[in-house]
């Protein structure tokens, strides 16, 4: 397949089969709002489209412009983000919105170089926003594009070592016109046709030139290096109840889950810390259940300690109505613990 035919075939397929997504401009419509493109790209990092859609709609309803988001209370944004994970993205989201409002009069830079100067925008996001929002020619490579092109060119070198060569290959097939549509077409192809398992090669507009399909083993690509085992840490999450309320704290602004509401915890260590770090003296009861969660760099197992206290003086934190905990914006690791404790309480 000729190099120029790749974009031609893919864009013809995209014009018919493109996904309708809330952050995309309709076919033939004006260019999409850079704010919506940027917000979607931040939310979609390491997260699925299905998970992002309701968050995106809530954010754009509550903060319809970048200036609105820049003026928002940080704790409210963090609460609204809860459940999407990778909370450093939410902190960078606020910092970026404020930088655009303060330094760029509420308008995003229209070049990759300009976008990379903003907090939280790296090479991929800068390329995606420049191409999709501003029509700039940019080489956009996410996980879907990696998979499609690794198969099309049958790259035998494992990721991430192959990424430099892969970028050169994607650069060769990226058209000068409609680069944003080309990038989104690649994403749609990887999401719906050239999937990680059971790719639907008979429906693929690029199948005629795909080296992996020709070899009969598309699922062998992309070749991946062996995964390292994640370290295991252990901790204790504390449930302190008083009068149908539970005690919540704010985690430190810097660090993992920074600024989020949470159950109090002891240290996260290589060994079970037991009641070390308990926020109150109380008659603690340890539950049999253990809450497990996988972070980017480690696995965590949290023992669960529960207690009911009286009217003693409390430290920094807040009493939250138990029947309104869903509105507290707890990160997933603590939401899991709450669900397990809830089963114990109801049982």
Short mmCIF file of C-alpha atoms in Angstrom, two decimals:
data_model
loop_
_atom_site.label_atom_id
_atom_site.label_comp_id
_atom_site.label_asym_id
_atom_site.label_seq_id
_atom_site.Cartn_x
_atom_site.Cartn_y
_atom_site.Cartn_z
CA UNK A 1 0.00 0.00 0.00
CA UNK A 2 1.39 3.41 -0.97
CA UNK A 3 2.22 5.75 1.90
CA UNK A 4 -0.31 8.34 0.75
CA UNK A 5 -2.96 5.63 0.35
CA UNK A 6 -2.86 4.91 4.08
CA UNK A 7 -4.29 8.31 4.98
CA UNK A 8 -6.64 8.27 1.99
CA UNK A 9 -8.17 4.89 2.91
CA UNK A 10 -8.30 5.64 6.62
CA UNK A 11 -9.96 9.04 6.23
CA UNK A 12 -12.56 7.64 3.83
CA UNK A 13 -13.40 5.00 6.45
CA UNK A 14 -13.47 7.62 9.21
CA UNK A 15 -15.88 9.85 7.31
CA UNK A 16 -18.41 7.01 7.46
CA UNK A 17 -17.63 5.33 10.78
CA UNK A 18 -16.35 8.11 13.07
CA UNK A 19 -17.51 7.91 16.68
CA UNK A 20 -19.73 10.69 17.95
CA UNK A 21 -18.09 11.93 21.14
CA UNK A 22 -19.05 14.98 23.22
CA UNK A 23 -15.66 16.65 22.75
CA UNK A 24 -15.54 16.19 18.97
CA UNK A 25 -16.84 18.58 16.34
CA UNK A 26 -19.41 17.07 14.00
CA UNK A 27 -18.34 16.35 10.42
CA UNK A 28 -18.38 19.58 8.44
CA UNK A 29 -18.84 21.73 11.54
CA UNK A 30 -16.54 24.47 12.79
CA UNK A 31 -13.30 23.45 14.50
CA UNK A 32 -13.76 22.03 18.00
CA UNK A 33 -13.32 24.17 21.10
CA UNK A 34 -9.66 23.82 22.21
CA UNK A 35 -10.83 23.82 25.84
CA UNK A 36 -13.00 20.76 25.25
CA UNK A 37 -10.26 19.00 23.28
CA UNK A 38 -7.70 19.70 26.02
CA UNK A 39 -10.06 18.61 28.80
CA UNK A 40 -10.91 15.37 27.02
CA UNK A 41 -7.26 14.56 26.34
CA UNK A 42 -6.34 15.05 30.00
CA UNK A 43 -9.26 12.91 31.14
CA UNK A 44 -8.60 10.15 28.60
CA UNK A 45 -5.04 9.49 29.71
CA UNK A 46 -4.99 5.88 30.94
CA UNK A 47 -8.79 5.89 31.12
CA UNK A 48 -11.55 4.59 28.82
CA UNK A 49 -13.94 6.69 26.74
CA UNK A 50 -16.91 5.13 28.54
CA UNK A 51 -15.52 6.17 31.94
CA UNK A 52 -14.69 9.69 30.79
CA UNK A 53 -17.99 10.66 29.13
CA UNK A 54 -20.01 11.39 32.32
CA UNK A 55 -17.08 13.25 33.92
CA UNK A 56 -16.57 15.34 30.80
CA UNK A 57 -20.24 16.27 30.64
CA UNK A 58 -20.34 17.21 34.33
CA UNK A 59 -17.17 19.30 34.07
CA UNK A 60 -18.28 21.19 30.96
CA UNK A 61 -21.71 21.83 32.44
CA UNK A 62 -20.23 23.15 35.67
CA UNK A 63 -17.20 24.89 34.13
CA UNK A 64 -18.06 25.57 30.46
CA UNK A 65 -14.91 27.57 29.64
CA UNK A 66 -11.29 27.47 30.63
CA UNK A 67 -11.76 30.76 32.50
CA UNK A 68 -14.57 29.19 34.55
CA UNK A 69 -12.34 26.27 35.46
CA UNK A 70 -9.44 28.61 36.28
CA UNK A 71 -11.65 30.44 38.78
CA UNK A 72 -12.96 27.26 40.43
CA UNK A 73 -12.11 26.23 43.97
CA UNK A 74 -9.39 23.58 43.82
CA UNK A 75 -11.07 21.30 46.35
CA UNK A 76 -14.29 21.34 44.30
CA UNK A 77 -12.41 20.34 41.15
CA UNK A 78 -10.62 17.53 42.99
CA UNK A 79 -13.93 16.26 44.35
CA UNK A 80 -15.50 16.35 40.88
CA UNK A 81 -12.50 14.40 39.54
CA UNK A 82 -12.76 11.62 42.16
CA UNK A 83 -12.98 8.19 40.57
CA UNK A 84 -11.00 9.02 37.41
CA UNK A 85 -7.71 8.20 39.14
CA UNK A 86 -4.19 9.54 38.54
CA UNK A 87 -4.96 12.61 40.63
CA UNK A 88 -1.85 14.51 39.59
CA UNK A 89 -3.75 15.07 36.33
CA UNK A 90 -6.46 16.94 38.22
CA UNK A 91 -3.92 19.17 39.95
CA UNK A 92 -2.24 19.88 36.61
CA UNK A 93 -5.68 20.53 35.11
CA UNK A 94 -6.26 23.38 37.54
CA UNK A 95 -2.72 24.73 37.10
CA UNK A 96 -3.04 24.63 33.31
CA UNK A 97 -6.43 26.37 33.28
CA UNK A 98 -5.05 29.12 35.49
CA UNK A 99 -1.97 29.53 33.29
CA UNK A 100 -4.13 29.84 30.15
CA UNK A 101 -6.41 32.38 31.84
CA UNK A 102 -3.54 34.36 33.39
CA UNK A 103 -0.84 34.23 30.72
CA UNK A 104 -2.76 33.71 27.48
CA UNK A 105 -5.99 35.69 28.04
CA UNK A 106 -8.05 32.52 28.13
CA UNK A 107 -6.85 31.22 24.75
CA UNK A 108 -4.77 28.07 24.33
CA UNK A 109 -1.57 28.38 22.27
CA UNK A 110 -2.12 26.93 18.80
CA UNK A 111 1.27 25.23 18.35
CA UNK A 112 2.85 22.13 19.86
CA UNK A 113 5.73 24.19 21.23
CA UNK A 114 3.38 26.69 22.86
CA UNK A 115 1.14 23.99 24.32
CA UNK A 116 4.12 22.18 25.85
CA UNK A 117 4.85 25.22 28.00
CA UNK A 118 1.59 24.68 29.91
CA UNK A 119 1.44 22.59 33.12
CA UNK A 120 0.59 18.95 32.56
CA UNK A 121 0.82 19.03 28.75
CA UNK A 122 3.48 16.69 27.42
CA UNK A 123 4.49 15.66 23.92
CA UNK A 124 1.44 13.49 23.20
CA UNK A 125 -1.16 15.96 24.51
CA UNK A 126 0.50 18.89 22.74
CA UNK A 127 0.46 17.02 19.42
CA UNK A 128 -3.14 15.86 19.86
CA UNK A 129 -4.46 19.32 20.78
CA UNK A 130 -2.49 21.06 18.01
CA UNK A 131 -3.81 18.61 15.40
CA UNK A 132 -7.41 18.20 16.56
CA UNK A 133 -8.19 21.69 17.85
CA UNK A 134 -6.02 23.80 15.53
CA UNK A 135 -5.56 21.69 12.39
CA UNK A 136 -1.78 21.68 12.71
CA UNK A 137 0.15 18.78 11.22
CA UNK A 138 1.39 16.80 14.22
CA UNK A 139 2.41 13.23 14.84
CA UNK A 140 -0.09 11.91 17.40
CA UNK A 141 0.68 8.56 19.03
CA UNK A 142 -1.44 7.07 21.80
CA UNK A 143 -1.85 3.40 22.75
CA UNK A 144 -4.32 2.79 19.92
CA UNK A 145 -2.02 4.35 17.33
CA UNK A 146 0.90 2.33 18.70
CA UNK A 147 -1.06 -0.89 18.27
CA UNK A 148 -2.36 -0.10 14.75
CA UNK A 149 1.03 0.98 13.43
CA UNK A 150 3.00 -1.74 15.19
CA UNK A 151 0.81 -4.22 13.32
CA UNK A 152 0.75 -2.35 10.02
CA UNK A 153 4.55 -2.20 9.91
CA UNK A 154 5.13 -5.44 11.93
CA UNK A 155 7.62 -3.88 14.33
CA UNK A 156 9.50 -6.75 15.95
CA UNK A 157 11.25 -4.65 18.58
CA UNK A 158 9.40 -4.47 21.90
CA UNK A 159 7.94 -1.29 23.30
CA UNK A 160 9.14 1.08 24.57
CA UNK A 161 12.42 0.58 22.66
CA UNK A 162 10.56 0.69 19.33
CA UNK A 163 8.89 4.04 19.98
CA UNK A 164 11.44 6.19 18.16
CA UNK A 165 11.21 4.04 15.02
CA UNK A 166 7.44 3.91 15.38
CA UNK A 167 7.22 7.69 15.53
CA UNK A 168 9.22 7.95 12.31
CA UNK A 169 6.83 5.52 10.64
CA UNK A 170 3.72 7.38 11.84
CA UNK A 171 5.27 10.64 10.64
CA UNK A 172 5.60 9.12 7.14
CA UNK A 173 1.89 8.31 6.89
CA UNK A 174 0.49 11.42 8.61
CA UNK A 175 -1.02 13.73 5.95
CA UNK A 176 -0.44 17.47 5.76
CA UNK A 177 -4.20 18.09 5.54
CA UNK A 178 -6.74 16.75 8.06
CA UNK A 179 -4.02 15.65 10.49
CA UNK A 180 -6.50 15.94 13.37
CA UNK A 181 -9.04 13.73 11.63
CA UNK A 182 -6.24 11.29 10.77
CA UNK A 183 -5.23 11.06 14.43
CA UNK A 184 -8.82 10.52 15.57
CA UNK A 185 -9.35 7.97 12.80
CA UNK A 186 -6.35 6.01 14.05
CA UNK A 187 -7.79 6.14 17.58
CA UNK A 188 -11.20 4.94 16.37
CA UNK A 189 -9.63 2.16 14.33
CA UNK A 190 -7.62 0.94 17.29
CA UNK A 191 -10.59 1.20 19.64
CA UNK A 192 -13.17 -0.58 17.48
CA UNK A 193 -11.42 -2.65 14.78
CA UNK A 194 -7.71 -3.17 15.47
CA UNK A 195 -8.36 -4.15 19.07
CA UNK A 196 -5.83 -5.74 21.40
CA UNK A 197 -7.62 -9.08 21.15
CA UNK A 198 -9.48 -10.53 18.18
CA UNK A 199 -8.86 -7.69 15.70
CA UNK A 200 -11.49 -7.53 12.95
CA UNK A 201 -9.09 -7.49 10.02
CA UNK A 202 -11.82 -8.10 7.41
CA UNK A 203 -13.35 -4.72 8.34
CA UNK A 204 -10.08 -2.79 8.47
CA UNK A 205 -9.47 -0.15 5.78
CA UNK A 206 -5.71 -0.74 6.11
CA UNK A 207 -5.75 -4.55 5.92
CA UNK A 208 -4.45 -4.63 2.36
CA UNK A 209 -1.10 -3.19 3.44
CA UNK A 210 -0.86 -4.61 6.97
CA UNK A 211 2.31 -6.67 7.42
CA UNK A 212 1.06 -8.40 10.57
CA UNK A 213 -2.16 -9.51 8.86
CA UNK A 214 -0.15 -10.73 5.88
CA UNK A 215 1.97 -12.82 8.28
CA UNK A 216 -1.18 -14.15 9.95
CA UNK A 217 -0.32 -13.02 13.48
CA UNK A 218 -1.67 -9.51 14.19
CA UNK A 219 -2.22 -10.26 17.88
CA UNK A 220 1.54 -10.76 18.29
CA UNK A 221 1.96 -6.99 17.95
CA UNK A 222 2.89 -4.70 19.53
CA UNK A 223 5.69 -6.71 21.09
CA UNK A 224 5.92 -5.81 24.76
CA UNK A 225 8.76 -6.13 27.21
CA UNK A 226 8.17 -8.36 30.23
CA UNK A 227 6.32 -6.56 33.00
CA UNK A 228 8.02 -6.00 36.31
CA UNK A 229 6.24 -7.20 39.41
CA UNK A 230 4.82 -4.26 41.34
CA UNK A 231 5.92 -3.95 44.98
CA UNK A 232 3.34 -4.84 47.63
CA UNK A 233 2.55 -2.38 50.42
CA UNK A 234 0.23 -2.73 53.38
CA UNK A 235 -1.69 -0.23 55.44
CA UNK A 236 -4.75 0.34 57.60
CA UNK A 237 -7.78 2.48 56.79
CA UNK A 238 -9.71 3.79 59.80
CA UNK A 239 -13.49 4.15 59.94
CA UNK A 240 -14.49 6.40 62.85
CA UNK A 241 -18.23 6.72 63.32
CA UNK A 242 -20.26 9.09 65.46
CA UNK A 243 -23.99 9.73 65.24
CA UNK A 244 -24.45 8.52 61.63
CA UNK A 245 -21.38 10.47 60.51
CA UNK A 246 -17.89 9.25 59.58
CA UNK A 247 -14.64 11.13 60.08
CA UNK A 248 -12.89 12.19 56.85
CA UNK A 249 -9.60 13.99 56.39
CA UNK A 250 -7.89 15.85 53.56
CA UNK A 251 -4.71 14.25 52.31
CA UNK A 252 -1.65 16.53 52.07
CA UNK A 253 -1.73 18.78 49.01
CA UNK A 254 1.48 17.27 47.63
CA UNK A 255 1.93 13.56 47.08
CA UNK A 256 -0.29 10.63 46.16
CA UNK A 257 -4.01 11.54 46.12
CA UNK A 258 -3.02 15.04 47.22
CA UNK A 259 -5.83 17.29 48.37
CA UNK A 260 -8.48 14.56 48.23
CA UNK A 261 -10.93 13.65 50.97
CA UNK A 262 -10.11 10.26 52.44
CA UNK A 263 -10.48 7.91 55.35
CA UNK A 264 -7.61 8.37 57.79
CA UNK A 265 -4.77 5.91 57.26
CA UNK A 266 -1.66 4.79 59.00
CA UNK A 267 1.63 4.38 57.13
CA UNK A 268 1.81 2.34 53.92
CA UNK A 269 4.66 -0.03 54.57
CA UNK A 270 6.20 -3.37 53.60
CA UNK A 271 4.60 -4.99 56.63
CA UNK A 272 1.10 -4.68 58.18
CA UNK A 273 1.19 -1.56 60.39
CA UNK A 274 -1.83 -2.57 62.47
CA UNK A 275 -3.20 0.37 64.47
CA UNK A 276 -0.12 2.55 63.97
CA UNK A 277 -1.27 5.98 62.93
CA UNK A 278 -4.78 5.65 64.34
CA UNK A 279 -6.24 9.18 64.59
CA UNK A 280 -8.05 8.59 67.91
CA UNK A 281 -7.80 6.41 70.97
CA UNK A 282 -10.76 4.07 70.66
CA UNK A 283 -11.88 0.47 70.97
CA UNK A 284 -10.83 -0.54 67.51
CA UNK A 285 -12.22 -3.63 65.81
CA UNK A 286 -10.34 -5.12 62.89
CA UNK A 287 -12.49 -6.49 60.08
CA UNK A 288 -11.69 -9.71 58.26
CA UNK A 289 -12.03 -8.01 54.88
CA UNK A 290 -9.03 -6.37 53.22
CA UNK A 291 -9.32 -3.62 50.58
CA UNK A 292 -6.97 -4.16 47.63
CA UNK A 293 -6.01 -1.50 45.11
CA UNK A 294 -3.40 -1.21 42.37
CA UNK A 295 -1.61 2.11 41.92
CA UNK A 296 0.74 2.89 39.05
CA UNK A 297 3.88 1.82 40.91
CA UNK A 298 2.69 -0.48 43.69
CA UNK A 299 -0.12 -2.64 45.04
CA UNK A 300 -1.80 -1.78 48.32
CA UNK A 301 -3.65 -3.99 50.77
CA UNK A 302 -5.51 -2.05 53.46
CA UNK A 303 -6.70 -3.65 56.65
CA UNK A 304 -9.90 -2.06 57.92
CA UNK A 305 -10.27 -0.81 61.50
CA UNK A 306 -13.63 0.48 62.74
CA UNK A 307 -14.65 2.26 65.91
CA UNK A 308 -17.49 4.34 67.33
CA UNK A 309 -16.55 7.31 69.46
CA UNK A 310 -18.34 9.83 71.62
CA UNK A 311 -17.98 13.58 71.74
CA UNK A 312 -14.22 13.78 72.29
CA UNK A 313 -12.26 16.57 70.67
CA UNK A 314 -11.24 15.90 67.08
CA UNK A 315 -8.26 16.93 64.98
CA UNK A 316 -8.33 18.51 61.51
CA UNK A 317 -11.00 16.87 59.41
CA UNK A 318 -14.76 16.78 59.01
CA UNK A 319 -17.73 14.68 60.03
CA UNK A 320 -19.49 13.53 56.87
CA UNK A 321 -23.04 12.04 56.79
CA UNK A 322 -22.68 8.33 56.10
CA UNK A 323 -25.71 8.25 53.81
CA UNK A 324 -24.15 11.02 51.67
CA UNK A 325 -20.69 9.52 51.25
CA UNK A 326 -21.07 9.27 47.48
CA UNK A 327 -20.92 13.07 47.32
CA UNK A 328 -17.63 13.23 49.25
CA UNK A 329 -15.56 12.48 46.15
CA UNK A 330 -13.48 9.74 47.74
CA UNK A 331 -10.71 8.29 45.53
CA UNK A 332 -11.30 4.72 44.39
CA UNK A 333 -8.92 3.21 46.93
CA UNK A 334 -11.07 4.60 49.77
CA UNK A 335 -14.37 4.01 48.01
CA UNK A 336 -13.46 0.31 47.92
CA UNK A 337 -12.79 0.35 51.66
CA UNK A 338 -16.10 2.12 52.31
CA UNK A 339 -18.00 -0.52 50.33
CA UNK A 340 -16.42 -3.33 52.32
CA UNK A 341 -17.13 -1.59 55.62
CA UNK A 342 -20.69 -0.92 54.50
CA UNK A 343 -21.28 -4.63 53.92
CA UNK A 344 -20.01 -5.34 57.43
CA UNK A 345 -22.24 -2.65 58.93
CA UNK A 346 -25.31 -3.86 57.04
CA UNK A 347 -24.57 -7.49 57.85
#
